[in-house]
Amino acid sequence: PIYLSTVAPQDQEIHKKSFRFAKLLVDELMLYNKEKVALGKKQHDVYALLQEDIDKSRLAYEKKFANTPAAHVDYFHQQMVAQIGEGDPAAIGPGYPGSLV
């Protein structure tokens, strides 16, 4: 994760907004898909079960922040790993565009 102390002062607000939006998107994925998220975490295939929803959320995130100073940090991926993967990118499963799996 990137810390605001490493971000230029004039860019800190956009990084905060990008982070909050990514967190909101992942919160919503988890809220509206509790059973699939739980099953996917067990099977390490959350992305396979929620691909359409995850892709839509990622697209919304990228659309909003792709042309900003925050674009070089993938806060959406960070939130996917932190919240859904509980720190383990492998829990999201293969094929996920932000993962290293």
Coordinates of C-alpha atoms in Angstrom, one line a residue:
P1 CA 0.0 0.0 0.0
I2 CA 1.1 3.5 -0.7
Y3 CA 1.2 5.9 2.2
L4 CA 0.2 9.5 1.8
S5 CA 3.5 10.7 3.1
T6 CA 5.0 9.4 -0.1
V7 CA 2.5 11.3 -2.3
A8 CA 3.1 14.8 -3.4
P9 CA 1.0 17.2 -1.3
Q10 CA -1.0 18.4 -4.3
D11 CA -1.9 14.8 -5.1
Q12 CA -2.9 13.6 -1.7
E13 CA -6.6 14.5 -2.0
I14 CA -7.1 12.5 -5.2
H15 CA -5.3 9.5 -3.6
K16 CA -7.7 9.7 -0.7
K17 CA -10.7 9.8 -3.0
S18 CA -9.4 7.0 -5.1
F19 CA -8.7 4.9 -2.0
R20 CA -12.2 5.6 -0.6
F21 CA -13.9 4.8 -3.8
A22 CA -12.1 1.5 -4.2
K23 CA -13.0 0.6 -0.6
L24 CA -16.6 1.5 -1.2
L25 CA -16.8 -0.6 -4.4
V26 CA -15.3 -3.7 -2.6
D27 CA -17.5 -3.1 0.4
E28 CA -20.5 -3.2 -1.9
L29 CA -19.3 -6.4 -3.6
M30 CA -19.0 -8.0 -0.3
L31 CA -22.4 -6.7 1.0
Y32 CA -24.4 -7.8 -2.0
N33 CA -22.7 -11.1 -2.6
K34 CA -22.0 -12.4 0.9
E35 CA -22.6 -16.1 0.1
K36 CA -20.6 -16.1 -3.1
V37 CA -17.7 -14.2 -1.4
A38 CA -17.7 -16.7 1.5
L39 CA -17.8 -19.7 -0.9
G40 CA -15.2 -18.1 -3.2
K41 CA -12.8 -17.5 -0.3
K42 CA -13.0 -21.1 0.7
Q43 CA -12.4 -22.3 -2.9
H44 CA -9.9 -19.6 -3.8
D45 CA -12.1 -18.6 -6.8
V46 CA -14.0 -15.4 -5.8
Y47 CA -13.2 -13.9 -9.2
A48 CA -14.7 -16.9 -11.0
L49 CA -17.9 -16.6 -9.0
L50 CA -18.2 -12.8 -9.2
Q51 CA -16.4 -11.9 -12.4
E52 CA -19.1 -9.8 -13.9
D53 CA -19.6 -7.7 -10.8
I54 CA -15.9 -7.4 -10.1
D55 CA -15.2 -6.3 -13.7
K56 CA -17.9 -3.7 -13.5
S57 CA -16.6 -2.3 -10.3
R58 CA -13.0 -2.3 -11.6
L59 CA -14.2 -0.5 -14.7
A60 CA -16.0 2.1 -12.7
Y61 CA -12.9 2.6 -10.6
E62 CA -10.6 2.9 -13.6
K63 CA -13.0 5.2 -15.5
K64 CA -13.0 7.6 -12.5
F65 CA -9.3 7.6 -11.7
A66 CA -7.4 6.5 -14.8
N67 CA -6.4 10.0 -15.8
T68 CA -5.4 11.2 -12.4
P69 CA -2.2 11.2 -10.4
A70 CA -3.7 8.3 -8.4
A71 CA -3.7 6.1 -11.5
H72 CA -0.3 4.5 -10.8
V73 CA -1.6 2.9 -7.6
D74 CA -4.2 0.2 -7.9
Y75 CA -6.3 0.9 -4.8
F76 CA -9.0 -1.4 -6.2
H77 CA -6.7 -4.3 -6.2
Q78 CA -5.4 -3.4 -2.8
Q79 CA -8.9 -3.4 -1.4
M80 CA -9.8 -6.7 -3.1
V81 CA -6.8 -8.3 -1.5
A82 CA -7.2 -6.6 1.9
Q83 CA -10.9 -7.2 2.3
I84 CA -11.9 -10.2 0.2
G85 CA -8.6 -12.0 0.2
E86 CA -7.9 -11.0 3.8
G87 CA -4.3 -10.2 2.7
D88 CA -3.9 -13.2 0.4
P89 CA -4.2 -12.4 -3.3
A90 CA -4.5 -16.1 -4.1
A91 CA -7.9 -16.2 -2.3
I92 CA -9.3 -14.0 -5.2
G93 CA -8.5 -16.8 -7.6
P94 CA -6.9 -17.2 -11.0
G95 CA -7.8 -14.9 -13.9
Y96 CA -8.3 -11.8 -11.7
P97 CA -6.8 -8.9 -13.7
G98 CA -5.2 -7.2 -10.7
S99 CA -3.8 -10.4 -9.1
L100 CA -0.4 -11.9 -9.3
V101 CA -1.9 -15.4 -9.3

